[in-house]
Amino acid sequence: MWSRFLLVFYSVVCSLCLPAGRDRPIFTIYEIPEWIRYEGYVAERHHVTTHDGYILEMHRIPYGQHQTTSATRRPVVFMMHGLMVASNSYIALGSQRGVAYNFADAGFDVWLGNARGNTLSRRHVTLDPDDSEDKSQFFDFSFEEIGMYDVAQMIDYVLNYTGNEKLHYIGHSQGGTAFLVLASMKPEYNEKFTSVHLLAGVGYQEYFPNSALRTLATFTNVIYAAALGLGIVEVDSPLSFNRTTDDSADYSLPDICDDNAEQEFLCDLETITKLIRDDVIEEDIMGSMFGGAALKQIAHYGQNIRDKSFRRWNYGAIRNREIYGSTSPPIYNISLITANVTMHYTVNDNLLDERDVLAMANDMPNTVVRRVARDDFLHADFVAAFDAKDLVTDYIIESMLQLQDIEYIESEEDDSENIDDSTESEDITDPNKPDSSSIIVLSLMIKIYLSIYALWVIV
Ligand SMILES: *[C@@H]1O[C@H](CO)[C@@H](O)[C@H](O)[C@H]1NC(C)=O
Ligand SMILES: *[C@@H]1O[C@H](CO)[C@@H](O)[C@H](O)[C@H]1NC(C)=O
Ligand SMILES: *[C@@H]1O[C@H](CO)[C@@H](O)[C@H](O)[C@H]1NC(C)=O
Ligand SMILES: *[C@@H]1O[C@H](CO)[C@@H](O)[C@H](O)[C@H]1NC(C)=O
């Protein structure tokens, strides 16, 4: 049942993702550095192997479009993506509006992380995520491991590689959760942050805004156990996508909607998403754009929503006592987070309530909040909206520059060779016309929020 529903679901989401017409190359998720170079920047690919064997991919934009050398040491910005996306979310808006590019142009050395298990970090020194025996072990992680191991080790790698002592951290959604976990579980890491900006960073979920999902979260354990029983440990794997694009798997959506009232929800979903994008076409390249995640990441959020508590994974009373020494899981004690944090949030966020943001800021000693000055700004808009630069990014840049040596950054922009570059770059990007890759990634974000929703509803 699960897999059939998932197949249906994938055919829904695939049909909504792509607009027709493209005049520029499309870069898959595997080609992020190529895409960055296409936008006129230098790009590097780095790999970090965690202590528990996951091989993570990182991307680096060492300097901005109008700077010509990496010889000077620049202040580092490390950026961590949200749930079920990857480092491409920070470049999706193109060279003028993409957050990563904006930071690079402002004089920062930009590093983009990828969490274990996403399409780019879906590798391990001994475990094969596609092997039916290995996969349950490979995907046995949630955002806690991403924060405590992946983010910690990527940060160490970046600091060592660049010779910097500290960096600026940017985390969107789950990228914010990962920071909260790391800085509370390993408080020594607080020293490594010059500043931290969380964009709708999810932690406390006492007032989780979506009441339907809140009700469904009550069944988290049942859902998760059922999924494990069926061998489902991963969401949006490249393999599951391949299955649906296979010609022999004939699950076209209109047929199902005609025949089967059971799946009405999905048909409604299709109608809704068609309204969002009525210019959709199907395209199998989509398969390589998915971010992917472990089901346990979503289940862990589900537990926290259900329990109205930001705490560690709940194994059940008996195992909790073995592992944690208490029948209920310990909380993440965010009062131990001493780093200077700004929590950016929006009042119209469907996954994070203002009251929870304020409560977190109240419990963290050096934290301020900043409400986005557009009330209909959404959860994904931090990386997907065209006005994110004016409303959020410019503020962050200014605030980070104040903590750095601004003068040397500005003097570097004065390179004489750059006059040619800038005339050339003029026709490259109209900020209001994203290229095809951008549109795919932005469409994916819509898909991701729908799919989180669908994951709960389907089972
Ligand atoms: C730090 O970087 C140097 C070279 O840049 C490398 O030899 C060393 O192994 C790195 N250390 C760690 C802990 O990554
Ligand atoms: C998915 O299919 C494509 C093309 O058939 C193939 O190159 C790719 O390796 C497949 N991905 C996985 C994870 O099997
Ligand atoms: C959280 O940390 C603070 C500061 O060390 C401490 O006073 C408090 O008791 C801790 N709370 C819990 C629940 O562990
Ligand atoms: C936070 O910022 C204040 C002033 O802005 C500074 O004095 C303090 O050292 C900073 N704390 C950390 C942990 O960087």
XYZ file of C-alpha atoms and ligand atoms in Angstrom:
515
model
C 0.000 0.000 0.000
C 2.725 2.347 0.977
C 4.732 1.866 -2.140
C 1.687 2.189 -4.329
C 0.750 5.389 -2.627
C 4.258 6.626 -2.981
C 4.257 5.830 -6.660
C 1.072 7.766 -7.080
C 2.509 10.517 -5.042
C 5.639 10.729 -7.133
C 3.658 10.930 -10.290
C 1.785 13.819 -8.735
C 4.831 15.717 -7.770
C 6.626 15.040 -11.002
C 3.819 16.412 -12.990
C 3.888 19.669 -11.136
C 7.513 20.480 -11.125
C 8.620 21.685 -14.476
C 7.550 24.648 -16.468
C 7.769 24.459 -20.210
C 10.276 26.326 -22.270
C 13.904 26.750 -21.473
C 16.604 28.789 -23.027
C 19.442 27.906 -20.716
C 21.086 24.694 -19.677
C 19.509 22.698 -16.887
C 21.872 21.570 -14.202
C 21.051 18.520 -12.153
C 21.723 18.291 -8.460
C 24.971 16.515 -9.276
C 26.209 19.536 -11.214
C 26.024 22.298 -8.634
C 29.615 23.476 -9.176
C 28.997 23.554 -12.936
C 25.874 25.603 -12.354
C 27.758 28.031 -10.088
C 30.451 28.434 -12.757
C 27.801 29.059 -15.361
C 26.613 31.985 -13.228
C 30.118 33.422 -13.426
C 31.646 32.328 -10.131
C 34.459 30.055 -9.110
C 33.184 26.827 -7.538
C 34.844 24.010 -5.659
C 33.667 20.605 -4.528
C 34.896 19.206 -1.202
C 34.260 15.952 0.604
C 34.260 15.236 4.319
C 34.025 11.763 5.822
C 32.340 11.756 9.214
C 33.601 9.666 12.111
C 30.720 7.281 11.528
C 31.538 6.860 7.867
C 29.202 9.137 5.883
C 30.829 10.850 2.921
C 29.452 14.378 2.672
C 29.725 16.711 -0.272
C 30.276 20.430 0.208
C 30.416 23.250 -2.286
C 32.475 26.378 -2.018
C 32.219 29.755 -3.693
C 35.542 31.189 -2.551
C 34.938 34.752 -3.687
C 32.514 36.996 -5.527
C 31.965 37.619 -9.185
C 34.006 40.803 -9.274
C 36.885 39.605 -7.191
C 39.701 37.776 -8.847
C 41.745 36.055 -6.218
C 41.392 33.662 -3.349
C 44.813 34.668 -2.041
C 43.413 36.830 0.741
C 41.784 35.067 3.614
C 38.134 35.992 3.680
C 35.634 35.581 6.477
C 33.713 32.348 6.025
C 29.971 31.861 5.764
C 28.801 28.292 6.216
C 25.266 27.555 4.980
C 23.139 24.550 5.878
C 20.063 23.618 3.855
C 16.583 22.555 5.009
C 14.766 19.242 5.106
C 14.687 17.263 1.845
C 16.644 19.808 -0.136
C 20.350 20.247 -0.702
C 22.964 22.931 -1.157
C 21.280 23.958 -4.407
C 18.566 25.733 -2.421
C 20.963 28.606 -1.708
C 21.808 29.211 -5.361
C 18.377 28.603 -6.849
C 17.578 32.266 -7.336
C 20.558 32.890 -9.579
C 23.505 35.237 -9.322
C 21.645 38.391 -8.346
C 19.243 37.014 -5.769
C 20.714 33.712 -4.651
C 21.800 34.045 -1.028
C 25.090 32.220 -1.531
C 26.055 34.521 -4.412
C 25.064 37.602 -2.442
C 27.387 36.598 0.379
C 30.246 35.832 -2.000
C 29.812 39.207 -3.706
C 29.849 40.912 -0.310
C 33.351 39.542 0.291
C 32.727 36.259 2.076
C 34.132 32.815 1.426
C 30.936 30.780 1.068
C 30.629 27.095 1.956
C 27.474 25.057 1.375
C 26.968 21.873 3.362
C 24.979 18.759 2.513
C 23.442 16.558 5.200
C 24.024 12.820 5.286
C 21.537 10.870 3.236
C 20.621 13.625 0.810
C 21.281 12.861 -2.830
C 24.781 14.344 -2.714
C 25.811 12.858 0.614
C 24.239 9.480 -0.005
C 27.501 7.615 0.392
C 29.227 5.748 3.175
C 32.581 4.054 3.567
C 31.048 0.642 4.259
C 27.241 0.862 3.956
C 25.400 0.845 0.645
C 22.186 2.916 0.869
C 20.705 0.902 -2.006
C 21.373 -2.457 -0.417
C 18.312 -3.934 1.271
C 20.381 -5.115 4.238
C 22.464 -1.973 4.704
C 19.865 0.669 4.117
C 18.124 0.511 7.482
C 21.476 1.084 9.153
C 22.489 3.783 6.677
C 19.263 5.750 7.184
C 19.099 5.324 10.949
C 19.664 8.999 11.698
C 17.684 12.165 12.306
C 18.537 15.843 12.508
C 20.482 15.124 15.692
C 23.208 13.247 13.834
C 23.149 15.891 11.117
C 23.818 18.600 13.700
C 26.172 16.802 16.053
C 28.238 14.963 13.479
C 27.774 16.351 9.977
C 27.603 20.058 10.696
C 30.269 19.796 13.403
C 32.707 18.039 11.112
C 32.001 20.218 8.100
C 32.631 23.291 10.249
C 35.907 21.828 11.525
C 36.930 21.006 8.003
C 36.167 24.504 6.727
C 37.959 26.253 9.588
C 41.007 24.072 9.178
C 41.019 24.384 5.396
C 40.668 28.155 5.336
C 42.756 28.873 8.431
C 39.920 30.866 10.011
C 39.098 30.563 13.685
C 35.424 31.333 13.395
C 32.708 31.484 10.821
C 29.214 32.833 10.250
C 26.503 30.202 10.228
C 23.337 30.399 8.149
C 20.716 27.689 8.590
C 17.344 27.477 6.914
C 14.617 25.389 8.597
C 16.277 22.058 9.442
C 19.628 23.803 8.959
C 18.543 25.833 11.986
C 17.527 22.720 13.903
C 20.958 21.239 13.228
C 22.588 24.335 14.704
C 20.388 24.264 17.824
C 21.247 20.610 18.376
C 24.967 21.092 17.837
C 25.375 24.233 19.927
C 23.400 22.759 22.839
C 24.819 19.226 22.767
C 28.392 20.351 22.103
C 28.503 23.824 23.671
C 32.217 24.172 22.918
C 31.134 24.847 19.325
C 29.631 28.169 20.355
C 33.131 29.604 20.227
C 33.382 28.829 16.531
C 30.628 31.191 15.427
C 31.175 34.876 14.781
C 27.454 35.104 14.237
C 24.528 32.826 13.503
C 21.472 33.610 11.419
C 18.647 31.106 11.511
C 16.067 31.466 8.756
C 12.864 29.967 10.127
C 15.065 27.682 12.191
C 12.846 25.000 13.683
C 13.314 24.075 17.332
C 10.433 24.463 19.775
C 7.157 23.254 18.289
C 4.709 23.767 21.072
C 2.512 25.895 18.846
C 3.143 24.028 15.599
C 0.796 25.933 13.276
C -0.718 23.220 11.116
C -3.526 21.561 13.081
C -4.024 18.702 10.616
C -0.370 17.779 10.807
C -0.447 18.196 14.566
C -3.200 15.630 14.780
C -1.358 13.291 12.468
C 1.794 13.669 14.528
C -0.043 11.827 17.288
C 0.416 8.704 15.181
C 4.111 9.222 14.569
C 5.189 5.989 16.219
C 2.637 3.902 14.375
C 3.502 5.481 11.064
C 7.209 5.113 11.573
C 6.974 1.509 12.769
C 4.743 0.596 9.834
C 7.156 2.190 7.403
C 10.136 0.372 8.907
C 8.179 -2.885 8.731
C 7.782 -2.280 5.020
C 11.432 -1.454 4.618
C 10.808 2.224 3.995
C 13.572 4.218 5.585
C 14.207 6.897 3.006
C 12.140 9.698 1.504
C 12.685 10.756 -2.096
C 15.488 8.384 -2.893
C 16.925 8.600 -6.397
C 15.838 4.965 -6.812
C 12.205 5.526 -5.945
C 12.103 8.253 -8.490
C 13.639 6.017 -11.136
C 10.893 3.494 -10.575
C 8.187 5.969 -11.398
C 9.785 7.186 -14.581
C 10.200 3.627 -15.780
C 7.802 3.086 -18.685
C 6.642 -0.231 -17.307
C 5.355 1.393 -14.135
C 2.152 2.696 -15.575
C 0.639 4.886 -12.892
C -0.685 7.842 -14.695
C -2.541 10.127 -12.406
C -5.747 10.823 -14.322
C -6.566 7.087 -14.418
C -6.174 6.768 -10.726
C -8.295 9.794 -10.041
C -11.066 8.440 -12.228
C -11.046 4.968 -10.715
C -10.318 5.349 -7.128
C -11.962 7.574 -4.612
C -9.505 6.379 -2.004
C -6.838 8.546 -3.480
C -8.976 11.586 -3.699
C -6.574 13.487 -1.577
C -3.847 13.093 -4.147
C -6.103 14.168 -6.929
C -7.034 17.244 -4.979
C -3.396 17.851 -4.415
C -2.805 17.720 -8.111
C -5.510 20.248 -8.735
C -4.040 22.554 -6.171
C -0.557 22.294 -7.516
C -1.762 22.742 -11.063
C -3.141 26.039 -9.916
C 0.259 26.960 -8.601
C 1.962 26.048 -11.838
C -0.298 25.603 -14.795
C 2.604 25.436 -17.191
C 3.827 22.037 -16.150
C 5.467 19.362 -18.217
C 6.884 16.019 -17.230
C 10.578 15.572 -17.297
C 12.695 12.737 -16.025
C 15.581 14.970 -15.184
C 13.613 15.723 -12.044
C 14.941 12.548 -10.539
C 18.317 14.070 -10.100
C 17.013 17.230 -8.460
C 15.569 15.630 -5.332
C 17.241 16.298 -2.041
C 16.143 13.194 -0.186
C 16.193 12.440 3.524
C 15.828 9.694 6.086
C 12.262 9.032 7.175
C 13.540 9.228 10.741
C 14.222 12.948 10.312
C 10.553 13.545 9.650
C 9.518 11.118 12.384
C 11.707 12.986 14.872
C 9.936 16.244 14.035
C 6.680 14.324 14.405
C 7.622 13.194 17.915
C 8.505 16.741 18.907
C 5.280 18.151 17.513
C 3.304 15.462 19.308
C 5.163 15.942 22.596
C 5.371 19.730 22.321
C 8.989 19.440 23.245
C 12.342 19.935 21.525
C 14.131 16.793 22.588
C 16.140 13.797 21.537
C 14.777 10.778 19.710
C 12.221 8.803 21.698
C 12.967 5.067 21.632
C 10.189 4.180 24.064
C 10.466 4.049 27.843
C 12.593 0.932 28.197
C 15.225 1.765 25.614
C 15.218 5.403 26.667
C 16.244 4.275 30.106
C 19.067 2.187 28.659
C 20.296 4.909 26.374
C 19.559 8.130 28.219
C 19.119 6.876 31.775
C 15.561 8.216 31.956
C 12.241 7.016 30.609
C 11.695 10.117 28.506
C 14.299 11.582 26.170
C 16.369 14.553 27.385
C 15.579 17.950 25.920
C 18.034 19.894 23.820
C 19.015 22.489 26.372
C 19.216 25.565 24.207
C 20.012 27.787 27.179
C 23.554 26.470 26.685
C 23.751 28.226 23.300
C 25.915 31.258 23.948
C 26.685 32.169 20.331
C 25.273 35.401 18.961
C 22.149 34.273 17.157
C 19.568 36.151 15.123
C 16.360 34.227 14.498
C 14.646 35.455 11.364
C 11.030 34.436 11.192
C 7.775 35.219 9.498
C 4.282 35.384 10.922
C 2.854 33.370 8.059
C 5.087 30.333 8.431
C 3.138 27.089 8.132
C 5.804 25.134 10.004
C 6.967 27.489 12.747
C 4.938 29.702 15.048
C 6.034 33.129 16.212
C 5.433 32.166 19.847
C 7.916 29.316 19.571
C 10.520 31.617 18.053
C 10.088 34.112 20.872
C 10.238 31.351 23.471
C 13.504 30.060 22.028
C 15.013 33.534 21.942
C 13.954 33.955 25.532
C 15.782 30.791 26.549
C 18.973 31.497 24.594
C 21.209 34.078 26.275
C 22.551 35.957 23.214
C 19.705 35.686 20.784
C 17.619 38.330 19.079
C 14.659 37.866 16.772
C 13.902 39.614 13.527
C 10.498 39.406 11.948
C 10.442 39.625 8.156
C 8.765 42.851 7.097
C 6.289 41.191 4.770
C 3.530 39.299 6.494
C 2.777 36.858 3.713
C 6.408 35.759 3.508
C 6.463 31.937 3.737
C 8.713 29.284 5.211
C 10.463 28.546 1.919
C 10.621 32.187 0.883
C 13.923 32.722 2.683
C 15.537 30.864 -0.184
C 12.804 31.095 -2.807
C 11.315 34.593 -2.826
C 12.586 37.302 -5.109
C 12.422 39.892 -2.347
C 14.341 37.748 0.159
C 17.436 39.792 -0.695
C 15.836 43.101 0.235
C 13.957 41.769 3.223
C 16.495 39.426 4.782
C 19.800 38.857 3.014
C 20.945 42.483 2.855
C 20.363 42.834 6.562
C 22.424 39.719 7.297
C 25.252 40.923 5.066
C 25.380 44.266 6.791
C 25.321 42.676 10.192
C 28.105 40.241 9.284
C 30.221 42.964 7.721
C 30.007 44.993 10.898
C 31.769 42.154 12.665
C 34.519 41.991 10.028
C 37.152 44.210 8.556
C 34.976 45.944 6.004
C 37.689 48.003 4.389
C 39.729 45.176 3.039
C 36.658 43.600 1.592
C 35.740 46.741 -0.272
C 39.241 47.348 -1.596
C 39.183 43.939 -3.234
C 36.252 44.871 -5.368
C 38.357 47.491 -7.075
C 40.154 45.238 -9.487
C 40.812 46.930 -12.799
C 40.060 43.829 -14.853
C 36.529 43.789 -13.679
C 35.240 46.522 -15.932
C 34.921 44.078 -18.823
C 33.287 41.518 -16.632
C 30.561 43.782 -15.485
C 29.532 44.895 -18.949
C 29.450 41.287 -19.979
C 27.429 40.217 -17.016
C 24.725 42.721 -17.704
C 22.741 40.606 -20.067
C 23.252 37.466 -18.045
C 20.592 37.809 -15.419
C 17.383 39.589 -15.178
C 16.499 39.065 -11.541
C 12.861 38.699 -12.379
C 13.459 35.964 -14.884
C 14.986 32.958 -13.198
C 16.635 30.449 -15.498
C 15.374 26.911 -15.936
C 17.437 25.367 -13.193
C 16.178 27.990 -10.791
C 12.599 27.305 -11.680
C 13.095 23.597 -11.140
C 14.582 24.135 -7.732
C 11.908 26.598 -6.728
C 9.205 24.246 -7.910
C 10.855 21.561 -5.879
C 10.476 23.616 -2.767
C 6.766 23.739 -3.286
C 6.895 20.001 -3.775
C 8.864 19.474 -0.613
C 6.356 21.157 1.598
C 3.566 19.307 -0.109
C 5.396 16.057 0.281
C 6.000 16.543 3.978
C 2.287 17.035 4.203
C 1.545 14.027 2.042
C 3.849 11.786 4.021
C 1.654 12.233 7.021
C -1.580 11.955 5.181
C -0.730 8.960 3.020
C -0.284 6.299 5.677
C 43.898 20.400 8.328
O 44.369 20.757 7.036
C 45.625 20.189 6.721
C 46.028 20.719 5.351
O 45.377 21.878 5.022
C 45.532 18.698 6.707
O 46.798 18.145 6.446
C 45.029 18.207 8.057
O 44.821 16.822 8.014
C 43.726 18.904 8.408
N 43.308 18.514 9.721
C 42.080 18.116 9.979
C 41.774 17.775 11.385
O 41.230 18.034 9.102
C 18.328 6.280 -12.228
O 18.265 6.105 -13.622
C 19.306 6.711 -14.330
C 19.044 6.531 -15.811
O 18.348 5.372 -16.050
C 20.640 6.090 -13.906
O 21.699 6.690 -14.592
C 20.812 6.303 -12.421
O 21.995 5.684 -11.978
C 19.630 5.728 -11.676
N 19.766 6.079 -10.286
C 19.812 5.164 -9.367
C 20.010 5.640 -7.971
O 19.707 3.999 -9.616
C 19.959 23.705 30.977
O 21.175 24.356 31.183
C 21.120 25.347 32.216
C 22.431 26.087 32.190
O 23.497 25.224 32.392
C 20.838 24.668 33.536
O 20.756 25.619 34.548
C 19.515 23.909 33.416
O 19.295 23.171 34.589
C 19.552 22.968 32.226
N 18.226 22.419 32.065
C 18.014 21.121 31.927
C 16.611 20.698 31.783
O 18.926 20.313 31.887
C 28.413 38.459 20.831
O 28.438 39.829 20.468
C 28.931 40.669 21.496
C 28.841 42.092 21.023
O 28.158 42.201 19.846
C 30.363 40.291 21.831
O 30.847 41.096 22.868
C 30.415 38.816 22.245
O 31.743 38.427 22.446
C 29.801 37.948 21.189
N 29.727 36.590 21.670
C 30.229 35.554 21.001
C 30.084 34.209 21.634
O 30.763 35.672 19.920
